[in-house]
mmCIF file of C-alpha atoms and ligand atoms in Angstrom:
data_model
loop_
_atom_site.group_PDB
_atom_site.id
_atom_site.type_symbol
_atom_site.label_atom_id
_atom_site.label_comp_id
_atom_site.label_asym_id
_atom_site.label_seq_id
_atom_site.Cartn_x
_atom_site.Cartn_y
_atom_site.Cartn_z
ATOM 1 C CA UNK A 1162 -15.898 -53.714 -88.097
ATOM 2 C CA UNK A 1163 -14.375 -54.380 -91.528
ATOM 3 C CA UNK A 1164 -10.898 -55.807 -92.049
ATOM 4 C CA UNK A 1165 -8.264 -53.091 -92.328
ATOM 5 C CA UNK A 1166 -4.804 -52.897 -93.876
ATOM 6 C CA UNK A 1167 -3.435 -51.052 -90.812
ATOM 7 C CA UNK A 1168 -1.532 -48.519 -92.888
ATOM 8 C CA UNK A 1169 -0.102 -45.490 -91.173
ATOM 9 C CA UNK A 1170 -1.889 -42.175 -91.717
ATOM 10 C CA UNK A 1171 1.035 -41.045 -93.887
ATOM 11 C CA UNK A 1172 0.807 -44.199 -95.969
ATOM 12 C CA UNK A 1173 -2.909 -43.699 -96.537
ATOM 13 C CA UNK A 1174 -2.337 -40.044 -97.466
ATOM 14 C CA UNK A 1175 0.441 -40.864 -99.945
ATOM 15 C CA UNK A 1176 -0.947 -44.006 -101.577
ATOM 16 C CA UNK A 1177 -4.637 -43.274 -102.101
ATOM 17 C CA UNK A 1178 -4.631 -43.203 -105.902
ATOM 18 C CA UNK A 1179 -7.115 -42.834 -108.707
ATOM 19 C CA UNK A 1180 -7.856 -46.534 -109.244
ATOM 20 C CA UNK A 1181 -9.144 -47.547 -112.683
ATOM 21 C CA UNK A 1182 -7.353 -50.654 -113.918
ATOM 22 C CA UNK A 1183 -7.119 -52.300 -110.528
ATOM 23 C CA UNK A 1184 -10.794 -52.132 -109.554
ATOM 24 C CA UNK A 1185 -11.883 -55.726 -108.847
ATOM 25 C CA UNK A 1186 -15.372 -55.723 -110.370
ATOM 26 C CA UNK A 1187 -15.847 -59.444 -109.673
ATOM 27 C CA UNK A 1188 -15.834 -59.029 -105.905
ATOM 28 C CA UNK A 1189 -19.002 -57.752 -104.267
ATOM 29 C CA UNK A 1190 -18.752 -54.859 -101.813
ATOM 30 C CA UNK A 1191 -20.921 -55.237 -98.681
ATOM 31 C CA UNK A 1192 -23.068 -52.214 -97.855
ATOM 32 C CA UNK A 1193 -21.671 -52.330 -94.276
ATOM 33 C CA UNK A 1194 -18.180 -51.418 -95.623
ATOM 34 C CA UNK A 1195 -19.566 -48.482 -97.574
ATOM 35 C CA UNK A 1196 -21.525 -47.262 -94.586
ATOM 36 C CA UNK A 1197 -18.475 -47.521 -92.345
ATOM 37 C CA UNK A 1198 -16.430 -45.449 -94.773
ATOM 38 C CA UNK A 1199 -19.195 -42.893 -95.112
ATOM 39 C CA UNK A 1200 -19.575 -42.658 -91.356
ATOM 40 C CA UNK A 1201 -15.876 -41.707 -91.198
ATOM 41 C CA UNK A 1202 -16.203 -39.334 -94.138
ATOM 42 C CA UNK A 1203 -19.044 -37.433 -92.465
ATOM 43 C CA UNK A 1204 -16.580 -36.362 -89.758
ATOM 44 C CA UNK A 1205 -15.027 -33.972 -92.271
ATOM 45 C CA UNK A 1206 -15.652 -30.279 -91.625
ATOM 46 C CA UNK A 1207 -18.513 -28.473 -93.340
ATOM 47 C CA UNK A 1208 -19.566 -24.823 -93.239
ATOM 48 C CA UNK A 1209 -21.507 -23.935 -90.062
ATOM 49 C CA UNK A 1210 -21.889 -27.688 -89.492
ATOM 50 C CA UNK A 1211 -24.981 -27.623 -91.674
ATOM 51 C CA UNK A 1212 -24.724 -31.253 -92.819
ATOM 52 C CA UNK A 1213 -26.877 -30.388 -95.796
ATOM 53 C CA UNK A 1214 -25.112 -32.796 -98.074
ATOM 54 C CA UNK A 1215 -26.804 -35.955 -99.343
ATOM 55 C CA UNK A 1216 -25.119 -39.161 -100.415
ATOM 56 C CA UNK A 1217 -26.542 -41.783 -102.810
ATOM 57 C CA UNK A 1218 -25.003 -45.230 -103.178
ATOM 58 C CA UNK A 1219 -26.079 -47.024 -106.328
ATOM 59 C CA UNK A 1220 -25.598 -50.787 -106.068
ATOM 60 C CA UNK A 1221 -28.691 -52.113 -107.806
ATOM 61 C CA UNK A 1222 -27.388 -53.709 -111.039
ATOM 62 C CA UNK A 1223 -29.909 -52.090 -113.399
ATOM 63 C CA UNK A 1224 -29.292 -48.630 -111.842
ATOM 64 C CA UNK A 1225 -25.495 -49.141 -111.968
ATOM 65 C CA UNK A 1226 -25.861 -49.839 -115.708
ATOM 66 C CA UNK A 1227 -28.028 -46.750 -116.117
ATOM 67 C CA UNK A 1228 -25.392 -44.600 -114.361
ATOM 68 C CA UNK A 1229 -22.732 -46.228 -116.561
ATOM 69 C CA UNK A 1230 -24.757 -45.252 -119.612
ATOM 70 C CA UNK A 1231 -24.878 -41.639 -118.417
ATOM 71 C CA UNK A 1232 -21.107 -41.708 -117.763
ATOM 72 C CA UNK A 1233 -20.541 -42.930 -121.327
ATOM 73 C CA UNK A 1234 -22.924 -40.280 -122.646
ATOM 74 C CA UNK A 1235 -20.968 -37.600 -120.761
ATOM 75 C CA UNK A 1236 -17.723 -38.923 -122.251
ATOM 76 C CA UNK A 1237 -19.299 -38.874 -125.690
ATOM 77 C CA UNK A 1238 -20.132 -35.208 -125.247
ATOM 78 C CA UNK A 1239 -16.536 -34.529 -124.343
ATOM 79 C CA UNK A 1240 -15.012 -36.637 -127.111
ATOM 80 C CA UNK A 1241 -17.277 -35.275 -129.813
ATOM 81 C CA UNK A 1242 -16.254 -31.716 -128.860
ATOM 82 C CA UNK A 1243 -19.923 -30.874 -128.073
ATOM 83 C CA UNK A 1244 -18.694 -29.744 -124.663
ATOM 84 C CA UNK A 1245 -15.309 -28.136 -123.985
ATOM 85 C CA UNK A 1246 -12.535 -30.221 -122.434
ATOM 86 C CA UNK A 1247 -11.547 -28.988 -118.967
ATOM 87 C CA UNK A 1248 -8.084 -27.514 -118.760
ATOM 88 C CA UNK A 1249 -6.716 -30.379 -116.633
ATOM 89 C CA UNK A 1250 -7.595 -32.978 -119.287
ATOM 90 C CA UNK A 1251 -5.129 -31.865 -121.917
ATOM 91 C CA UNK A 1252 -1.368 -31.604 -122.053
ATOM 92 C CA UNK A 1253 -0.796 -33.220 -118.621
ATOM 93 C CA UNK A 1254 2.300 -35.260 -117.856
ATOM 94 C CA UNK A 1255 1.559 -38.984 -118.279
ATOM 95 C CA UNK A 1256 -1.586 -38.162 -120.259
ATOM 96 C CA UNK A 1257 -1.275 -41.187 -122.571
ATOM 97 C CA UNK A 1258 -1.126 -43.627 -119.658
ATOM 98 C CA UNK A 1259 -4.010 -41.918 -117.951
ATOM 99 C CA UNK A 1260 -6.136 -42.032 -121.118
ATOM 100 C CA UNK A 1261 -5.363 -45.757 -121.529
ATOM 101 C CA UNK A 1262 -6.331 -46.443 -117.885
ATOM 102 C CA UNK A 1263 -9.475 -44.345 -118.307
ATOM 103 C CA UNK A 1264 -10.378 -46.413 -121.368
ATOM 104 C CA UNK A 1265 -10.059 -49.645 -119.390
ATOM 105 C CA UNK A 1266 -12.225 -48.121 -116.649
ATOM 106 C CA UNK A 1267 -14.919 -47.191 -119.174
ATOM 107 C CA UNK A 1268 -15.040 -50.798 -120.361
ATOM 108 C CA UNK A 1269 -15.798 -51.936 -116.795
ATOM 109 C CA UNK A 1270 -18.417 -49.345 -115.998
ATOM 110 C CA UNK A 1271 -21.429 -51.706 -116.198
ATOM 111 C CA UNK A 1272 -19.826 -54.083 -113.706
ATOM 112 C CA UNK A 1273 -18.725 -51.629 -111.024
ATOM 113 C CA UNK A 1274 -20.050 -53.052 -107.693
ATOM 114 C CA UNK A 1275 -21.323 -49.658 -106.519
ATOM 115 C CA UNK A 1276 -21.092 -45.923 -107.210
ATOM 116 C CA UNK A 1277 -21.133 -43.170 -104.587
ATOM 117 C CA UNK A 1278 -22.765 -39.921 -105.714
ATOM 118 C CA UNK A 1279 -22.109 -37.063 -103.263
ATOM 119 C CA UNK A 1280 -24.648 -34.278 -103.586
ATOM 120 C CA UNK A 1281 -23.757 -30.753 -102.564
ATOM 121 C CA UNK A 1282 -26.748 -28.652 -101.429
ATOM 122 C CA UNK A 1283 -27.555 -25.784 -103.797
ATOM 123 C CA UNK A 1284 -26.140 -24.566 -107.114
ATOM 124 C CA UNK A 1285 -22.978 -22.529 -107.590
ATOM 125 C CA UNK A 1286 -24.281 -20.660 -110.623
ATOM 126 C CA UNK A 1287 -24.621 -16.927 -109.900
ATOM 127 C CA UNK A 1288 -22.873 -17.097 -106.517
ATOM 128 C CA UNK A 1289 -19.738 -15.144 -105.655
ATOM 129 C CA UNK A 1290 -16.358 -16.712 -104.819
ATOM 130 C CA UNK A 1291 -17.005 -16.565 -101.067
ATOM 131 C CA UNK A 1292 -20.226 -18.527 -101.328
ATOM 132 C CA UNK A 1293 -18.770 -20.994 -103.814
ATOM 133 C CA UNK A 1294 -15.727 -21.560 -101.622
ATOM 134 C CA UNK A 1295 -17.995 -22.349 -98.687
ATOM 135 C CA UNK A 1296 -20.055 -24.742 -100.778
ATOM 136 C CA UNK A 1297 -17.203 -26.729 -102.340
ATOM 137 C CA UNK A 1298 -15.356 -26.573 -99.032
ATOM 138 C CA UNK A 1299 -18.302 -28.284 -97.376
ATOM 139 C CA UNK A 1300 -18.227 -31.452 -99.464
ATOM 140 C CA UNK A 1301 -14.786 -32.002 -100.974
ATOM 141 C CA UNK A 1302 -13.042 -33.005 -97.723
ATOM 142 C CA UNK A 1303 -15.765 -35.561 -96.926
ATOM 143 C CA UNK A 1304 -15.608 -37.121 -100.374
ATOM 144 C CA UNK A 1305 -11.798 -37.360 -100.084
ATOM 145 C CA UNK A 1306 -12.088 -38.847 -96.592
ATOM 146 C CA UNK A 1307 -14.377 -41.468 -98.060
ATOM 147 C CA UNK A 1308 -11.639 -42.409 -100.521
ATOM 148 C CA UNK A 1309 -9.055 -42.543 -97.728
ATOM 149 C CA UNK A 1310 -11.311 -44.798 -95.633
ATOM 150 C CA UNK A 1311 -11.791 -47.121 -98.616
ATOM 151 C CA UNK A 1312 -8.042 -47.327 -99.090
ATOM 152 C CA UNK A 1313 -7.481 -48.397 -95.480
ATOM 153 C CA UNK A 1314 -9.976 -51.238 -96.050
ATOM 154 C CA UNK A 1315 -8.452 -52.525 -99.300
ATOM 155 C CA UNK A 1316 -10.892 -50.780 -101.615
ATOM 156 C CA UNK A 1317 -10.347 -48.050 -104.165
ATOM 157 C CA UNK A 1318 -12.192 -45.340 -106.020
ATOM 158 C CA UNK A 1319 -11.697 -42.577 -108.553
ATOM 159 C CA UNK A 1320 -12.602 -38.931 -108.302
ATOM 160 C CA UNK A 1321 -14.634 -38.886 -111.516
ATOM 161 C CA UNK A 1322 -16.315 -35.625 -112.457
ATOM 162 C CA UNK A 1323 -16.939 -36.176 -116.164
ATOM 163 C CA UNK A 1324 -20.390 -37.606 -115.409
ATOM 164 C CA UNK A 1325 -21.516 -34.291 -113.961
ATOM 165 C CA UNK A 1326 -22.090 -33.218 -117.570
ATOM 166 C CA UNK A 1327 -25.132 -35.473 -117.348
ATOM 167 C CA UNK A 1328 -26.234 -34.381 -113.849
ATOM 168 C CA UNK A 1329 -29.840 -33.466 -114.886
ATOM 169 C CA UNK A 1330 -30.338 -36.876 -116.466
ATOM 170 C CA UNK A 1331 -28.762 -38.642 -113.471
ATOM 171 C CA UNK A 1332 -30.985 -36.641 -111.100
ATOM 172 C CA UNK A 1333 -34.096 -37.670 -113.077
ATOM 173 C CA UNK A 1334 -32.974 -41.274 -112.969
ATOM 174 C CA UNK A 1335 -32.487 -41.252 -109.183
ATOM 175 C CA UNK A 1336 -35.356 -38.960 -108.238
ATOM 176 C CA UNK A 1337 -33.112 -36.076 -107.038
ATOM 177 C CA UNK A 1338 -35.045 -32.778 -107.126
ATOM 178 C CA UNK A 1339 -33.645 -30.665 -109.967
ATOM 179 C CA UNK A 1340 -32.125 -27.365 -108.774
ATOM 180 C CA UNK A 1341 -31.674 -28.490 -105.166
ATOM 181 C CA UNK A 1342 -28.236 -30.081 -105.455
ATOM 182 C CA UNK A 1343 -24.983 -30.131 -107.389
ATOM 183 C CA UNK A 1344 -23.556 -33.504 -108.326
ATOM 184 C CA UNK A 1345 -19.826 -33.537 -107.564
ATOM 185 C CA UNK A 1346 -18.959 -36.821 -109.260
ATOM 186 C CA UNK A 1347 -19.607 -40.515 -109.572
ATOM 187 C CA UNK A 1348 -17.178 -42.420 -107.402
ATOM 188 C CA UNK A 1349 -16.792 -46.123 -108.247
ATOM 189 C CA UNK A 1350 -16.419 -48.389 -105.232
ATOM 190 C CA UNK A 1351 -14.590 -51.720 -105.520
ATOM 191 C CA UNK A 1352 -11.981 -53.826 -103.802
ATOM 192 C CA UNK A 1353 -8.598 -53.265 -105.393
ATOM 193 C CA UNK A 1354 -6.569 -55.920 -107.157
ATOM 194 C CA UNK A 1355 -3.637 -56.033 -104.755
ATOM 195 C CA UNK A 1356 -3.252 -53.435 -102.060
ATOM 196 C CA UNK A 1357 0.222 -52.083 -102.857
ATOM 197 C CA UNK A 1358 -0.018 -48.520 -104.209
ATOM 198 C CA UNK A 1359 2.752 -45.982 -104.691
ATOM 199 C CA UNK A 1360 3.277 -42.295 -104.152
ATOM 200 C CA UNK A 1361 2.217 -40.186 -107.136
ATOM 201 C CA UNK A 1362 4.621 -38.112 -109.220
ATOM 202 C CA UNK A 1363 3.922 -34.534 -108.142
ATOM 203 C CA UNK A 1364 5.847 -31.302 -108.451
ATOM 204 C CA UNK A 1365 7.955 -31.172 -105.267
ATOM 205 C CA UNK A 1366 7.303 -28.749 -102.433
ATOM 206 C CA UNK A 1367 10.420 -26.763 -103.464
ATOM 207 C CA UNK A 1368 8.760 -25.916 -106.817
ATOM 208 C CA UNK A 1369 5.341 -24.953 -105.539
ATOM 209 C CA UNK A 1370 5.962 -23.288 -102.162
ATOM 210 C CA UNK A 1371 7.035 -19.757 -101.464
ATOM 211 C CA UNK A 1372 7.158 -17.992 -98.095
ATOM 212 C CA UNK A 1373 5.634 -14.649 -97.327
ATOM 213 C CA UNK A 1374 5.077 -13.624 -100.974
ATOM 214 C CA UNK A 1375 4.314 -15.113 -104.391
HETATM 215 C C1 FMN B 2460 -11.388 -32.856 -109.726
HETATM 216 C C2 FMN B 2460 -10.973 -34.166 -110.342
HETATM 217 C C3 FMN B 2460 -11.726 -34.670 -111.417
HETATM 218 C C4 FMN B 2460 -11.381 -35.902 -112.003
HETATM 219 N N1 FMN B 2460 -12.184 -36.419 -112.983
HETATM 220 C C5 FMN B 2460 -11.896 -37.610 -113.517
HETATM 221 C C6 FMN B 2460 -12.748 -38.216 -114.455
HETATM 222 O O1 FMN B 2460 -13.820 -37.677 -114.797
HETATM 223 N N2 FMN B 2460 -12.426 -39.416 -114.988
HETATM 224 C C7 FMN B 2460 -11.272 -40.056 -114.621
HETATM 225 O O2 FMN B 2460 -10.989 -41.122 -115.156
HETATM 226 N N3 FMN B 2460 -10.427 -39.518 -113.681
HETATM 227 C C8 FMN B 2460 -10.713 -38.329 -113.131
HETATM 228 N N4 FMN B 2460 -9.902 -37.815 -112.142
HETATM 229 C C9 FMN B 2460 -8.748 -38.559 -111.654
HETATM 230 C C10 FMN B 2460 -7.424 -37.895 -112.044
HETATM 231 O O3 FMN B 2460 -7.198 -38.097 -113.392
HETATM 232 C C11 FMN B 2460 -6.310 -38.470 -111.166
HETATM 233 O O4 FMN B 2460 -6.532 -38.055 -109.854
HETATM 234 C C12 FMN B 2460 -4.938 -38.001 -111.628
HETATM 235 O O5 FMN B 2460 -4.598 -38.667 -112.805
HETATM 236 C C13 FMN B 2460 -3.825 -38.252 -110.623
HETATM 237 O O6 FMN B 2460 -3.790 -39.606 -110.261
HETATM 238 P P1 FMN B 2460 -3.732 -39.953 -108.705
HETATM 239 O O7 FMN B 2460 -5.025 -39.491 -108.111
HETATM 240 O O8 FMN B 2460 -3.610 -41.446 -108.667
HETATM 241 O O9 FMN B 2460 -2.557 -39.293 -108.124
HETATM 242 C C14 FMN B 2460 -10.237 -36.605 -111.521
HETATM 243 C C15 FMN B 2460 -9.516 -36.109 -110.434
HETATM 244 C C16 FMN B 2460 -9.890 -34.920 -109.819
HETATM 245 C C17 FMN B 2460 -9.147 -34.442 -108.611
#
């Protein structure tokens, strides 16, 4: 069993952050730690308990660099305007700080100890909201649980979806059958530099909650 920080559940839930600057790329991550976190993550619920997800960990140096190259290519598409920017990327509070941190992360991409690529079975294109909700709802909790389990063990990650713009190329690279899966992101895995993380600034409950009607 891996060393743990022994945080409370509430501490883990409130301090699991998007880690970019504080990823320690010099410290190797044993596969046993990743497998322990994934074992916990797989306890998350999934529709009809189908377990039809697939998870790829990339830790071979040449393949990490190839994934990094695809990540940069996806960013290039975004920055050149060849692909539209998602709504959440523009005009957000603290955007400048986030962009600076993202830049630092991009500079470290080649040295990330490992990436986790969660694969959701099937494609959402052409499916109605019910089917899509069941599909996303059958992978997102597990991926988040993986990040929570990392946090408890002194590691960090980042929910990074930009790379999905290059999913076909990434699938070719890793031998994933085209059309069978949806890539939900490339999650870096690394020990964090220091283990003290804070609550995030979020709109308070009083601003976002209503009872009984909108
Ligand atoms: C759906 C989703 C997609 C994201 N995609 C990226 C991404 O491609 N690159 C990146 O640097 N951060 C990405 N993030 C991280 C967010 O920018 C980060 O969660 C946000 O700034 C809030 O920070 P916090 O998670 O530490 O509270 C993504 C987060 C989510 C939930």
